[in-house]
Amino acid sequence: MTLKNKLVVSASPHDRSPRTVRSLMLDVIIALIPALIASVIFYGPRALLIECISVATCVIFEYITRIVFKRS
């Protein structure tokens, strides 16, 4: 095998940024606000109730998961 055929090893192409996961998730929440408003307009206030229940369920299961796996 010649030198040209060998695999080139280099640094992985991950994006390095001063932004945190928290700030990225805040951007996601802000981006979803128009969809939330549109769902309430098109489907009524019951859509808001379903979305609130969904978010509450996710938060509760995240809390339970952290307890089960003993993470902070």
GROMACS .gro file of C-alpha atoms in nm:
model
   72
    1MET     CA    1   0.000   0.000   0.000
    2THR     CA    2   0.144   0.335  -0.100
    3LEU     CA    3   0.139   0.649   0.109
    4LYS     CA    4  -0.132   0.804  -0.113
    5ASN     CA    5  -0.380   0.526  -0.031
    6LYS     CA    6  -0.358   0.565   0.346
    7LEU     CA    7  -0.638   0.725   0.543
    8VAL     CA    8  -0.583   1.086   0.640
    9VAL     CA    9  -0.649   1.149   1.009
   10SER     CA   10  -0.751   1.501   1.109
   11ALA     CA   11  -0.963   1.687   1.361
   12SER     CA   12  -1.336   1.623   1.351
   13PRO     CA   13  -1.549   1.887   1.178
   14HIS     CA   14  -1.748   1.996   1.483
   15ASP     CA   15  -1.863   2.355   1.500
   16ARG     CA   16  -1.706   2.542   1.786
   17SER     CA   17  -1.911   2.830   1.912
   18PRO     CA   18  -1.946   3.027   2.235
   19ARG     CA   19  -2.321   2.949   2.231
   20THR     CA   20  -2.452   2.712   2.493
   21VAL     CA   21  -2.718   2.443   2.466
   22ARG     CA   22  -2.944   2.666   2.674
   23SER     CA   23  -2.920   2.954   2.425
   24LEU     CA   24  -2.981   2.719   2.132
   25MET     CA   25  -3.291   2.575   2.299
   26LEU     CA   26  -3.415   2.930   2.361
   27ASP     CA   27  -3.381   2.993   1.987
   28VAL     CA   28  -3.588   2.679   1.921
   29ILE     CA   29  -3.861   2.798   2.159
   30ILE     CA   30  -3.869   3.141   1.993
   31ALA     CA   31  -3.889   2.979   1.650
   32LEU     CA   32  -4.186   2.764   1.760
   33ILE     CA   33  -4.393   3.055   1.893
   34PRO     CA   34  -4.546   3.139   1.550
   35ALA     CA   35  -4.654   2.776   1.508
   36LEU     CA   36  -4.809   2.784   1.855
   37ILE     CA   37  -5.002   3.100   1.773
   38ALA     CA   38  -5.116   2.960   1.438
   39SER     CA   39  -5.238   2.638   1.598
   40VAL     CA   40  -5.449   2.833   1.847
   41ILE     CA   41  -5.591   3.048   1.566
   42PHE     CA   42  -5.673   2.754   1.338
   43TYR     CA   43  -5.779   2.494   1.595
   44GLY     CA   44  -5.895   2.700   1.892
   45PRO     CA   45  -5.787   2.720   2.255
   46ARG     CA   46  -5.800   2.343   2.292
   47ALA     CA   47  -5.478   2.323   2.088
   48LEU     CA   48  -5.309   2.536   2.354
   49LEU     CA   49  -5.431   2.297   2.623
   50ILE     CA   50  -5.286   1.998   2.435
   51GLU     CA   51  -4.954   2.178   2.387
   52CYS     CA   52  -4.937   2.269   2.758
   53ILE     CA   53  -5.010   1.909   2.857
   54SER     CA   54  -4.741   1.786   2.616
   55VAL     CA   55  -4.478   2.023   2.757
   56ALA     CA   56  -4.571   1.938   3.116
   57THR     CA   57  -4.546   1.565   3.039
   58CYS     CA   58  -4.201   1.611   2.885
   59VAL     CA   59  -4.078   1.809   3.187
   60ILE     CA   60  -4.213   1.548   3.430
   61PHE     CA   61  -4.054   1.257   3.242
   62GLU     CA   62  -3.724   1.446   3.217
   63TYR     CA   63  -3.732   1.489   3.596
   64ILE     CA   64  -3.813   1.120   3.651
   65THR     CA   65  -3.539   1.014   3.410
   66ARG     CA   66  -3.282   1.226   3.593
   67ILE     CA   67  -3.384   1.066   3.924
   68VAL     CA   68  -3.371   0.711   3.784
   69PHE     CA   69  -3.029   0.757   3.623
   70LYS     CA   70  -2.902   0.969   3.916
   71ARG     CA   71  -2.803   1.270   3.712
   72SER     CA   72  -2.805   1.627   3.834
   0.00000   0.00000   0.00000
